[in-house]
Short mmCIF file of C-alpha atoms in Angstrom, two decimals:
data_model
loop_
_atom_site.label_atom_id
_atom_site.label_comp_id
_atom_site.label_asym_id
_atom_site.label_seq_id
_atom_site.Cartn_x
_atom_site.Cartn_y
_atom_site.Cartn_z
CA UNK A 1 -11.47 -11.53 -18.89
CA UNK A 2 -12.32 -10.33 -22.25
CA UNK A 3 -10.36 -11.41 -25.61
CA UNK A 4 -8.60 -8.09 -25.39
CA UNK A 5 -7.75 -7.52 -21.84
CA UNK A 6 -6.88 -11.83 -21.94
CA UNK A 7 -4.59 -10.55 -25.23
CA UNK A 8 -2.69 -8.21 -22.77
CA UNK A 9 -2.03 -10.38 -20.08
CA UNK A 10 -0.43 -13.03 -22.60
CA UNK A 11 1.34 -9.91 -24.07
CA UNK A 12 2.57 -9.61 -20.32
CA UNK A 13 4.37 -12.75 -20.34
CA UNK A 14 6.14 -12.70 -23.66
CA UNK A 15 7.73 -9.60 -22.34
CA UNK A 16 8.94 -10.87 -18.96
CA UNK A 17 10.03 -13.69 -20.82
CA UNK A 18 12.51 -11.68 -22.91
CA UNK A 19 13.54 -10.08 -20.08
CA UNK A 20 14.26 -12.87 -18.27
CA UNK A 21 16.97 -13.18 -20.74
CA UNK A 22 19.11 -10.30 -19.34
CA UNK A 23 18.08 -11.19 -15.84
CA UNK A 24 20.52 -14.28 -16.34
CA UNK A 25 22.98 -13.13 -17.98
CA UNK A 26 23.60 -10.50 -15.23
CA UNK A 27 23.38 -12.73 -12.29
CA UNK A 28 25.51 -15.63 -13.97
CA UNK A 29 28.65 -13.97 -15.63
CA UNK A 30 30.62 -14.00 -11.93
CA UNK A 31 30.18 -17.62 -11.48
CA UNK A 32 32.36 -17.84 -14.40
CA UNK A 33 34.96 -15.15 -13.97
CA UNK A 34 37.27 -17.67 -12.20
CA UNK A 35 37.11 -20.02 -15.38
CA UNK A 36 37.55 -17.44 -17.79
CA UNK A 37 40.78 -16.58 -15.63
CA UNK A 38 42.41 -19.73 -17.39
CA UNK A 39 40.59 -20.63 -20.71
CA UNK A 40 41.37 -16.33 -21.96
CA UNK A 41 44.24 -16.41 -19.77
CA UNK A 42 43.19 -12.72 -19.18
CA UNK A 43 44.38 -10.91 -16.20
CA UNK A 44 42.27 -9.13 -13.59
CA UNK A 45 41.93 -5.90 -15.52
CA UNK A 46 40.32 -7.54 -18.34
CA UNK A 47 38.32 -9.45 -15.52
CA UNK A 48 37.36 -6.47 -14.71
CA UNK A 49 36.15 -5.22 -17.87
CA UNK A 50 34.19 -8.30 -18.64
CA UNK A 51 31.60 -7.19 -15.82
CA UNK A 52 32.34 -3.14 -16.30
CA UNK A 53 31.80 -3.27 -20.63
CA UNK A 54 28.39 -4.84 -19.85
CA UNK A 55 27.73 -1.92 -16.69
CA UNK A 56 28.58 1.25 -18.76
CA UNK A 57 26.78 -0.14 -21.57
CA UNK A 58 23.84 -0.26 -19.49
CA UNK A 59 23.99 3.34 -18.08
CA UNK A 60 24.93 4.66 -21.59
CA UNK A 61 21.96 2.89 -23.45
CA UNK A 62 18.95 3.81 -21.17
CA UNK A 63 17.72 6.95 -22.01
CA UNK A 64 18.31 6.60 -25.71
CA UNK A 65 16.71 3.13 -25.63
CA UNK A 66 13.61 4.87 -24.51
CA UNK A 67 13.67 7.89 -26.77
CA UNK A 68 13.91 4.95 -30.16
CA UNK A 69 10.65 3.21 -28.74
CA UNK A 70 8.61 5.86 -28.52
CA UNK A 71 10.08 7.21 -32.18
CA UNK A 72 10.11 4.12 -34.10
CA UNK A 73 7.72 1.96 -31.76
CA UNK A 74 7.97 -0.19 -28.98
CA UNK A 75 7.65 -3.61 -30.04
CA UNK A 76 10.18 -3.22 -33.48
CA UNK A 77 12.97 -1.83 -31.26
CA UNK A 78 12.56 -5.11 -28.50
CA UNK A 79 11.98 -7.39 -31.66
CA UNK A 80 15.35 -5.58 -32.54
CA UNK A 81 17.43 -5.62 -28.99
CA UNK A 82 16.46 -9.77 -28.54
CA UNK A 83 17.85 -10.97 -31.65
CA UNK A 84 20.92 -8.63 -31.18
CA UNK A 85 21.41 -9.65 -27.36
CA UNK A 86 21.08 -13.35 -28.79
CA UNK A 87 23.95 -12.86 -31.21
CA UNK A 88 26.10 -11.11 -28.65
CA UNK A 89 25.56 -14.21 -26.18
CA UNK A 90 26.36 -16.88 -29.39
CA UNK A 91 29.77 -13.98 -29.54
CA UNK A 92 30.55 -14.15 -26.14
CA UNK A 93 30.89 -17.63 -26.03
CA UNK A 94 32.55 -18.37 -28.99
CA UNK A 95 35.72 -15.46 -28.18
CA UNK A 96 39.00 -16.63 -27.83
CA UNK A 97 40.49 -13.43 -26.56
CA UNK A 98 39.85 -11.03 -23.46
CA UNK A 99 39.36 -8.53 -26.16
CA UNK A 100 36.99 -10.09 -27.91
CA UNK A 101 34.54 -11.23 -25.00
CA UNK A 102 34.51 -7.61 -23.88
CA UNK A 103 33.30 -5.90 -27.10
CA UNK A 104 30.35 -8.54 -27.22
CA UNK A 105 29.81 -8.01 -23.22
CA UNK A 106 29.35 -4.22 -24.28
CA UNK A 107 26.90 -5.08 -26.84
CA UNK A 108 25.19 -7.28 -24.65
CA UNK A 109 24.83 -4.58 -22.36
CA UNK A 110 23.37 -1.86 -25.37
CA UNK A 111 21.18 -5.02 -26.04
CA UNK A 112 20.35 -5.73 -22.58
CA UNK A 113 19.43 -1.82 -21.50
CA UNK A 114 16.56 -1.66 -24.49
CA UNK A 115 15.16 -4.88 -24.01
CA UNK A 116 14.69 -3.65 -19.87
CA UNK A 117 13.39 -0.28 -20.38
CA UNK A 118 11.21 -1.63 -23.75
CA UNK A 119 9.14 -4.34 -21.69
CA UNK A 120 8.64 -1.61 -18.85
CA UNK A 121 7.08 0.92 -21.65
CA UNK A 122 5.35 -1.80 -23.00
CA UNK A 123 3.57 -2.44 -19.59
CA UNK A 124 2.67 1.24 -18.64
CA UNK A 125 0.99 1.43 -22.28
CA UNK A 126 -0.63 -1.95 -22.52
CA UNK A 127 -2.56 -2.08 -18.99
CA UNK A 128 -4.76 0.90 -17.81
CA UNK A 129 -4.12 2.53 -14.15
CA UNK A 130 -6.57 0.45 -12.60
CA UNK A 131 -4.63 -2.45 -13.80
CA UNK A 132 -1.18 -1.47 -14.52
CA UNK A 133 0.13 -1.87 -10.47
CA UNK A 134 -0.77 -5.91 -10.76
CA UNK A 135 1.14 -6.06 -14.32
CA UNK A 136 4.00 -3.91 -12.51
CA UNK A 137 3.77 -6.74 -9.53
CA UNK A 138 3.46 -9.62 -11.39
CA UNK A 139 6.47 -8.63 -13.77
CA UNK A 140 8.91 -7.59 -11.07
CA UNK A 141 8.49 -11.03 -9.47
CA UNK A 142 8.62 -12.93 -12.54
CA UNK A 143 12.36 -11.05 -12.88
CA UNK A 144 12.96 -11.57 -9.75
CA UNK A 145 13.66 -15.27 -10.23
CA UNK A 146 17.17 -14.60 -12.66
CA UNK A 147 18.59 -13.90 -9.53
CA UNK A 148 19.01 -17.59 -8.16
CA UNK A 149 18.51 -19.09 -11.44
CA UNK A 150 21.88 -17.91 -12.88
CA UNK A 151 23.68 -18.87 -10.04
CA UNK A 152 21.83 -22.61 -10.20
CA UNK A 153 21.79 -23.05 -13.70
CA UNK A 154 24.91 -21.34 -14.28
CA UNK A 155 27.12 -23.07 -11.37
CA UNK A 156 25.68 -26.41 -12.29
CA UNK A 157 27.19 -25.42 -16.18
CA UNK A 158 30.25 -24.78 -15.11
CA UNK A 159 30.77 -27.95 -13.01
CA UNK A 160 29.46 -30.14 -15.94
CA UNK A 161 29.58 -28.57 -19.22
CA UNK A 162 32.41 -26.37 -21.58
CA UNK A 163 32.17 -22.57 -20.14
CA UNK A 164 30.68 -21.29 -23.13
CA UNK A 165 26.96 -22.25 -21.87
CA UNK A 166 26.51 -19.63 -19.58
CA UNK A 167 26.82 -17.64 -22.13
CA UNK A 168 24.63 -19.60 -24.52
CA UNK A 169 22.02 -20.09 -21.95
CA UNK A 170 20.38 -16.84 -23.08
CA UNK A 171 19.96 -17.38 -27.12
CA UNK A 172 16.83 -19.93 -26.12
CA UNK A 173 15.22 -17.58 -23.80
CA UNK A 174 15.94 -14.94 -26.06
CA UNK A 175 14.66 -17.15 -29.22
CA UNK A 176 11.82 -17.73 -27.13
CA UNK A 177 11.40 -14.18 -26.34
CA UNK A 178 11.32 -13.52 -30.13
CA UNK A 179 8.91 -15.77 -30.48
CA UNK A 180 6.36 -14.45 -28.51
CA UNK A 181 6.97 -10.76 -28.62
CA UNK A 182 6.21 -10.76 -32.09
CA UNK A 183 2.69 -13.12 -31.75
CA UNK A 184 1.59 -11.44 -28.64
CA UNK A 185 2.59 -7.86 -27.66
CA UNK A 186 1.22 -4.76 -29.73
CA UNK A 187 3.49 -2.21 -31.63
CA UNK A 188 2.57 1.05 -29.96
CA UNK A 189 4.53 4.15 -30.53
CA UNK A 190 4.34 8.11 -29.60
CA UNK A 191 1.79 9.55 -32.18
CA UNK A 192 3.73 12.46 -31.86
CA UNK A 193 7.59 11.39 -33.08
CA UNK A 194 9.69 12.77 -30.46
CA UNK A 195 12.40 15.24 -31.36
CA UNK A 196 15.93 13.94 -31.67
CA UNK A 197 17.39 15.78 -28.52
CA UNK A 198 21.38 15.17 -29.89
CA UNK A 199 22.69 17.09 -27.16
CA UNK A 200 20.55 15.82 -24.67
CA UNK A 201 21.26 12.75 -25.48
CA UNK A 202 25.04 13.12 -25.98
CA UNK A 203 25.47 14.61 -22.11
CA UNK A 204 22.96 12.35 -20.49
CA UNK A 205 25.08 9.07 -22.24
CA UNK A 206 28.24 10.23 -21.14
CA UNK A 207 27.10 11.74 -17.44
CA UNK A 208 25.65 8.23 -16.72
CA UNK A 209 28.37 6.35 -18.00
CA UNK A 210 30.68 8.61 -16.06
CA UNK A 211 29.31 8.18 -12.79
CA UNK A 212 28.79 4.40 -13.57
CA UNK A 213 32.72 4.19 -13.68
CA UNK A 214 33.37 6.27 -11.00
CA UNK A 215 30.96 4.06 -8.55
CA UNK A 216 32.41 1.64 -9.92
CA UNK A 217 36.01 3.07 -9.03
CA UNK A 218 34.65 3.77 -5.65
CA UNK A 219 33.99 0.26 -4.17
CA UNK A 220 37.47 -1.19 -5.33
CA UNK A 221 39.56 1.42 -4.89
CA UNK A 222 37.91 3.76 -2.45
CA UNK A 223 36.11 7.36 -2.75
CA UNK A 224 39.16 9.31 -2.67
CA UNK A 225 41.14 7.73 -5.07
CA UNK A 226 41.24 9.99 -8.20
CA UNK A 227 39.97 6.98 -10.45
CA UNK A 228 36.41 7.47 -8.64
CA UNK A 229 36.65 11.55 -8.02
CA UNK A 230 37.69 12.61 -11.48
CA UNK A 231 35.16 11.06 -13.08
CA UNK A 232 32.13 11.48 -10.65
CA UNK A 233 33.49 15.43 -10.84
CA UNK A 234 33.02 14.78 -14.63
CA UNK A 235 29.72 12.91 -14.18
CA UNK A 236 28.47 15.80 -12.06
CA UNK A 237 29.30 18.61 -14.35
CA UNK A 238 28.12 16.71 -17.66
CA UNK A 239 24.83 15.73 -15.84
CA UNK A 240 24.23 19.36 -14.46
CA UNK A 241 25.00 20.46 -18.31
CA UNK A 242 22.06 17.89 -19.34
CA UNK A 243 19.92 19.02 -16.69
CA UNK A 244 20.13 22.88 -17.89
CA UNK A 245 19.57 21.97 -21.86
CA UNK A 246 16.45 20.03 -21.03
CA UNK A 247 14.47 23.35 -18.37
CA UNK A 248 15.65 25.03 -21.86
CA UNK A 249 14.33 23.31 -24.80
CA UNK A 250 10.99 22.54 -21.89
CA UNK A 251 10.42 26.47 -21.76
CA UNK A 252 10.20 26.69 -25.85
CA UNK A 253 7.78 26.53 -27.35
CA UNK A 254 8.62 23.86 -30.31
CA UNK A 255 11.16 22.48 -27.81
CA UNK A 256 11.23 18.58 -28.02
CA UNK A 257 13.46 17.65 -25.15
CA UNK A 258 15.02 13.83 -24.38
CA UNK A 259 13.48 14.41 -20.83
CA UNK A 260 10.34 16.47 -20.40
CA UNK A 261 11.25 18.37 -16.91
CA UNK A 262 7.00 18.50 -16.10
CA UNK A 263 7.17 14.93 -15.69
CA UNK A 264 8.96 15.79 -11.85
CA UNK A 265 5.97 18.10 -11.05
CA UNK A 266 4.17 14.91 -9.94
CA UNK A 267 4.95 13.86 -6.54
CA UNK A 268 4.17 10.57 -7.56
CA UNK A 269 6.86 10.20 -10.13
CA UNK A 270 9.38 12.01 -8.65
CA UNK A 271 8.98 10.03 -5.66
CA UNK A 272 8.21 6.97 -6.46
CA UNK A 273 11.23 6.68 -8.58
CA UNK A 274 13.42 7.95 -5.61
CA UNK A 275 12.24 5.91 -3.74
CA UNK A 276 12.13 2.05 -5.94
CA UNK A 277 16.04 3.66 -5.87
CA UNK A 278 15.89 3.09 -2.15
CA UNK A 279 14.37 0.00 -2.06
CA UNK A 280 16.69 -1.50 -4.80
CA UNK A 281 19.92 0.06 -2.69
CA UNK A 282 18.48 -1.58 0.80
CA UNK A 283 17.94 -4.88 -0.83
CA UNK A 284 21.40 -4.86 -2.69
CA UNK A 285 22.40 -4.81 1.24
CA UNK A 286 21.79 -8.58 0.75
CA UNK A 287 22.72 -8.98 -2.26
CA UNK A 288 25.83 -8.14 -1.93
CA UNK A 289 27.12 -10.25 0.89
CA UNK A 290 25.26 -12.90 1.03
CA UNK A 291 26.62 -14.60 -1.59
CA UNK A 292 30.13 -13.98 -0.36
CA UNK A 293 28.80 -15.20 3.28
CA UNK A 294 27.66 -18.68 1.47
CA UNK A 295 31.14 -18.91 -0.64
CA UNK A 296 33.21 -17.72 2.14
CA UNK A 297 32.04 -18.84 5.76
CA UNK A 298 29.68 -21.37 4.50
CA UNK A 299 31.91 -23.23 1.63
CA UNK A 300 29.09 -23.77 -0.69
CA UNK A 301 29.49 -23.58 -4.51
CA UNK A 302 28.16 -21.31 -6.75
CA UNK A 303 25.24 -23.17 -7.03
CA UNK A 304 24.42 -24.00 -3.43
CA UNK A 305 24.72 -20.04 -2.95
CA UNK A 306 21.70 -19.86 -6.01
CA UNK A 307 19.55 -22.08 -3.93
CA UNK A 308 19.90 -21.01 -0.68
CA UNK A 309 19.00 -17.36 -2.37
CA UNK A 310 15.67 -18.45 -3.51
CA UNK A 311 14.10 -18.04 0.08
CA UNK A 312 14.58 -14.36 -0.51
CA UNK A 313 13.31 -14.50 -3.66
CA UNK A 314 10.40 -16.37 -2.58
CA UNK A 315 9.54 -13.20 -0.34
CA UNK A 316 10.29 -10.70 -3.28
CA UNK A 317 7.39 -12.83 -5.37
CA UNK A 318 4.96 -13.17 -2.15
CA UNK A 319 5.34 -9.18 -1.58
CA UNK A 320 5.18 -7.49 -4.98
CA UNK A 321 1.89 -9.70 -6.66
CA UNK A 322 -0.21 -8.75 -4.01
CA UNK A 323 0.86 -4.99 -3.79
CA UNK A 324 -1.34 -3.61 -5.62
CA UNK A 325 -4.05 -4.68 -3.82
CA UNK A 326 -2.75 -3.19 -0.25
CA UNK A 327 -2.33 0.07 -2.40
CA UNK A 328 -6.03 -0.46 -3.33
CA UNK A 329 -7.32 -0.41 0.06
CA UNK A 330 -5.41 1.37 2.23
CA UNK A 331 -3.14 4.30 -0.35
CA UNK A 332 0.35 3.66 -1.97
CA UNK A 333 2.49 6.08 0.84
CA UNK A 334 1.30 3.55 3.73
CA UNK A 335 2.00 0.39 1.51
CA UNK A 336 5.46 1.59 0.71
CA UNK A 337 6.19 3.05 4.29
CA UNK A 338 5.29 -0.82 5.95
CA UNK A 339 7.07 -2.86 2.58
CA UNK A 340 10.26 -0.14 3.66
CA UNK A 341 9.79 -1.13 7.84
CA UNK A 342 9.82 -4.30 6.84
CA UNK A 343 12.58 -4.54 4.79
CA UNK A 344 14.22 -2.55 7.20
CA UNK A 345 13.57 -4.77 10.12
CA UNK A 346 14.86 -8.09 7.81
CA UNK A 347 18.02 -6.13 7.31
CA UNK A 348 18.44 -5.56 11.02
CA UNK A 349 17.94 -9.10 12.06
CA UNK A 350 20.48 -10.24 9.33
CA UNK A 351 23.28 -7.46 10.97
CA UNK A 352 22.78 -9.78 14.17
CA UNK A 353 24.47 -12.47 12.71
CA UNK A 354 28.04 -14.63 13.82
CA UNK A 355 29.82 -17.15 12.34
CA UNK A 356 27.53 -19.85 14.05
CA UNK A 357 24.12 -18.57 12.84
CA UNK A 358 22.17 -21.63 11.34
CA UNK A 359 19.89 -22.06 7.86
CA UNK A 360 16.92 -21.32 9.91
CA UNK A 361 17.36 -18.07 10.93
CA UNK A 362 19.06 -17.09 7.46
CA UNK A 363 16.05 -18.00 5.55
CA UNK A 364 13.70 -16.30 8.24
CA UNK A 365 15.28 -13.05 7.54
CA UNK A 366 16.07 -13.19 3.98
CA UNK A 367 12.99 -14.32 3.17
CA UNK A 368 11.78 -10.99 5.17
CA UNK A 369 13.96 -8.63 3.54
CA UNK A 370 12.40 -10.09 0.10
CA UNK A 371 8.93 -9.73 1.24
CA UNK A 372 9.79 -5.80 2.01
CA UNK A 373 11.29 -4.99 -1.37
CA UNK A 374 8.57 -6.69 -2.89
CA UNK A 375 6.34 -4.70 -1.57
CA UNK A 376 7.66 -1.25 -1.29
CA UNK A 377 9.72 -1.39 -5.09
CA UNK A 378 6.55 -2.83 -6.55
CA UNK A 379 4.49 -0.07 -4.69
CA UNK A 380 7.42 2.77 -5.41
CA UNK A 381 7.43 1.69 -9.68
CA UNK A 382 3.61 1.67 -9.62
CA UNK A 383 3.30 4.88 -8.01
CA UNK A 384 5.53 6.29 -10.61
CA UNK A 385 4.18 4.26 -13.61
CA UNK A 386 0.67 5.47 -13.19
CA UNK A 387 1.77 8.64 -14.48
CA UNK A 388 2.99 8.16 -17.56
CA UNK A 389 0.76 8.02 -20.66
CA UNK A 390 1.65 6.16 -23.70
CA UNK A 391 3.26 9.43 -25.40
CA UNK A 392 5.96 9.74 -22.92
CA UNK A 393 6.22 5.95 -21.70
CA UNK A 394 9.73 5.09 -22.90
CA UNK A 395 11.85 7.83 -21.70
CA UNK A 396 9.87 7.74 -18.71
CA UNK A 397 10.17 4.05 -18.25
CA UNK A 398 14.18 4.99 -19.11
CA UNK A 399 14.15 6.91 -16.30
CA UNK A 400 12.92 4.74 -13.79
CA UNK A 401 15.44 2.12 -14.99
CA UNK A 402 18.59 3.91 -15.10
CA UNK A 403 17.88 4.55 -11.48
CA UNK A 404 16.98 1.62 -10.09
CA UNK A 405 20.14 0.16 -12.01
CA UNK A 406 22.41 2.63 -10.29
CA UNK A 407 20.98 1.80 -7.13
CA UNK A 408 23.66 -1.64 -6.85
CA UNK A 409 26.35 0.69 -8.18
CA UNK A 410 25.19 3.05 -5.29
CA UNK A 411 25.26 -0.10 -2.92
CA UNK A 412 28.64 -1.39 -4.26
CA UNK A 413 30.48 1.43 -3.57
CA UNK A 414 29.11 2.35 -0.17
CA UNK A 415 28.29 -1.35 1.33
CA UNK A 416 31.50 -2.18 0.26
CA UNK A 417 33.28 0.34 1.97
CA UNK A 418 31.55 -0.72 5.13
CA UNK A 419 31.56 -3.96 4.73
CA UNK A 420 35.54 -4.05 3.73
CA UNK A 421 36.58 -1.44 6.50
CA UNK A 422 34.85 -2.99 9.46
CA UNK A 423 36.66 -6.44 7.91
CA UNK A 424 39.92 -5.10 8.17
CA UNK A 425 39.66 -3.16 11.27
CA UNK A 426 38.68 -6.33 13.16
CA UNK A 427 41.86 -8.48 11.63
CA UNK A 428 44.80 -8.91 14.21
CA UNK A 429 46.95 -10.34 12.19
CA UNK A 430 50.66 -9.55 14.75
CA UNK A 431 53.42 -12.10 13.28
CA UNK A 432 52.27 -12.50 9.66
CA UNK A 433 54.34 -12.09 7.23
CA UNK A 434 54.10 -8.91 5.52
CA UNK A 435 52.69 -10.48 2.19
CA UNK A 436 50.40 -12.95 3.75
CA UNK A 437 48.79 -10.11 5.58
CA UNK A 438 48.30 -8.20 2.85
CA UNK A 439 47.01 -11.26 1.03
CA UNK A 440 44.22 -11.67 4.07
CA UNK A 441 43.72 -7.79 3.94
CA UNK A 442 42.87 -7.67 0.32
CA UNK A 443 39.19 -10.36 0.61
CA UNK A 444 38.12 -13.03 2.89
CA UNK A 445 38.81 -15.32 0.35
CA UNK A 446 42.18 -14.10 0.12
CA UNK A 447 41.96 -14.46 3.81
CA UNK A 448 40.74 -18.18 3.75
CA UNK A 449 43.44 -19.55 0.83
CA UNK A 450 46.05 -17.81 3.31
CA UNK A 451 44.88 -19.90 5.96
CA UNK A 452 44.57 -23.18 4.23
CA UNK A 453 47.85 -22.49 3.17
CA UNK A 454 49.20 -21.91 6.87
CA UNK A 455 46.92 -24.70 7.75
CA UNK A 456 45.88 -21.91 10.68
CA UNK A 457 42.69 -22.58 11.90
CA UNK A 458 42.68 -19.78 14.14
CA UNK A 459 43.47 -17.19 11.08
CA UNK A 460 40.71 -19.00 9.43
CA UNK A 461 38.17 -18.57 12.31
CA UNK A 462 39.63 -14.81 12.33
CA UNK A 463 39.01 -13.97 8.96
CA UNK A 464 35.54 -15.73 8.94
CA UNK A 465 34.68 -13.69 11.92
CA UNK A 466 35.92 -10.22 10.16
CA UNK A 467 34.08 -10.83 7.47
CA UNK A 468 30.63 -11.78 8.94
CA UNK A 469 31.43 -8.19 11.35
CA UNK A 470 31.75 -6.68 8.13
CA UNK A 471 28.75 -7.86 6.40
CA UNK A 472 26.32 -7.19 9.44
CA UNK A 473 27.55 -3.59 9.62
CA UNK A 474 26.71 -2.74 5.69
CA UNK A 475 23.23 -4.68 6.72
CA UNK A 476 22.83 -2.38 9.57
CA UNK A 477 23.44 0.66 6.78
CA UNK A 478 21.06 -1.06 4.59
CA UNK A 479 18.35 -0.91 7.61
CA UNK A 480 18.55 2.78 7.72
CA UNK A 481 18.63 3.40 4.24
CA UNK A 482 15.07 1.25 4.12
CA UNK A 483 13.89 3.11 7.25
CA UNK A 484 14.99 6.52 5.65
CA UNK A 485 12.90 5.05 2.34
CA UNK A 486 9.46 4.69 5.50
CA UNK A 487 9.55 8.18 6.12
CA UNK A 488 10.21 9.70 2.96
CA UNK A 489 6.83 7.53 1.17
CA UNK A 490 5.38 9.08 4.31
CA UNK A 491 6.31 12.43 4.45
CA UNK A 492 6.25 12.94 0.68
CA UNK A 493 4.39 10.27 -1.27
CA UNK A 494 1.14 10.66 -1.99
CA UNK A 495 -1.71 9.36 -0.38
CA UNK A 496 -3.11 8.45 -3.73
CA UNK A 497 -1.92 8.38 -7.05
CA UNK A 498 -4.16 9.62 -10.29
CA UNK A 499 -3.98 8.37 -13.53
CA UNK A 500 -2.25 10.06 -16.14
CA UNK A 501 -4.59 11.91 -18.65
CA UNK A 502 -5.13 9.55 -21.94
CA UNK A 503 -3.32 10.34 -24.84
CA UNK A 504 -4.55 9.17 -28.52
CA UNK A 505 -4.70 5.30 -28.36
CA UNK A 506 -2.61 3.30 -30.99
CA UNK A 507 -4.78 0.40 -32.85
CA UNK A 508 -2.35 -3.14 -32.87
CA UNK A 509 -2.43 -6.27 -33.63
CA UNK A 510 -2.12 -9.42 -31.53
CA UNK A 511 -2.69 -12.71 -32.77
CA UNK A 512 -3.94 -11.43 -36.16
CA UNK A 513 -7.18 -9.75 -34.04
CA UNK A 514 -7.98 -6.02 -33.52
CA UNK A 515 -5.98 -4.61 -30.17
CA UNK A 516 -5.75 -1.04 -29.02
CA UNK A 517 -3.35 -0.45 -26.24
CA UNK A 518 -4.42 1.76 -23.44
CA UNK A 519 -2.59 5.16 -24.09
CA UNK A 520 -2.55 6.20 -20.79
CA UNK A 521 -0.77 6.68 -17.67
#
């Protein structure tokens, strides 16, 4: 490998380290919620906003951060985002009131969105078509590691240290990322500075945040609740207005839309993004129920839950890293379809679990789920990114990240509804006082608390059995979604993906040596 080729891979390592900070934060907060209730005297509504504030900020900032990188330079924007992420983590740790923590979480969400978008944009610019698929696989595999690391490290810290350390853990990771990005990542930006599409920015950000909020409310209060329906109707109107406005700008010779709708003329880009969303949704079927299963049914703590996720993460890494070589041999269409079939098989196997299922079977089916998800997610993302030139890498990557971030929100709303409805239908609470019965129906943890309080082993067994039945239903829905992804891949993803035409290269410096990022898609 020549010097310039080696520099690209070192830069990929720096990018991955930077995004690990955002990944750790996203997985560790839920562990800290019970502790934060006591430490900050937070209400249930405020606890919800600790999570929701971050999620909404993430949705708002996706497309604008892509524009900022294309316009002002991806390295510069990523460095600023890392600095803000580190400062926001310190602000979270030093918060003394719930409102202070909510504000810090919103700032973290804005910085985290910029980090994830700029990382994928930089990968698109750094690597030519024949190397980009492998880079995406490595980047995906490394980011999967944040899923178990957050619960493992966070669980240990909450058990042995001050709660603020679950946020301060981000600071050394962000600092190391700052140094690595500054030294190793070349600067790049669009040769023709993108226009500032204010209407597009406002309508897309408002529409995405409304959609995300509506999905959150649907998961908590049901799809027919006013809190879910009104925001989603507003989101539909705002996003429709956004598309119409972008189409108008795209048709004008002097128009500079936020999103070039010509991108969607490429089947590889359009269906690569859609299938990446299907892969994330399918994977979330396991991620949504498993931590609750480990803690409610098996009785593990958060750290033990993280350790039990290692089988799933190992499968994802094993699937993502060689996906580019498989796709080079048989094409992305077949590779993605195979990944979805493997994912569906793992989910279907998981859908047969009972309260007494052993650890070996759980490790086997979660490994299979991870393997399939790694293959189909990496292949779908690579197919879409292969169509992006350096000129459009920022906003194009933002579109990819927007869809993959909406996947868990849809998953929580849909799969949460399936799990909860099955759980409640399986419960038979005759003879139980109304307040206790209501607490049992609220959640599996509420049911376990009531069973322990009443000293009732039969109620405890009934609650756990009902929860496993609900999780099985959710996993079977996820298996069906994965099979739909396989059909869509075979029907609509191109057999081969042509690389986008090159744009003018951008010269940059890497470690003091001349380096020329590849400006092609």
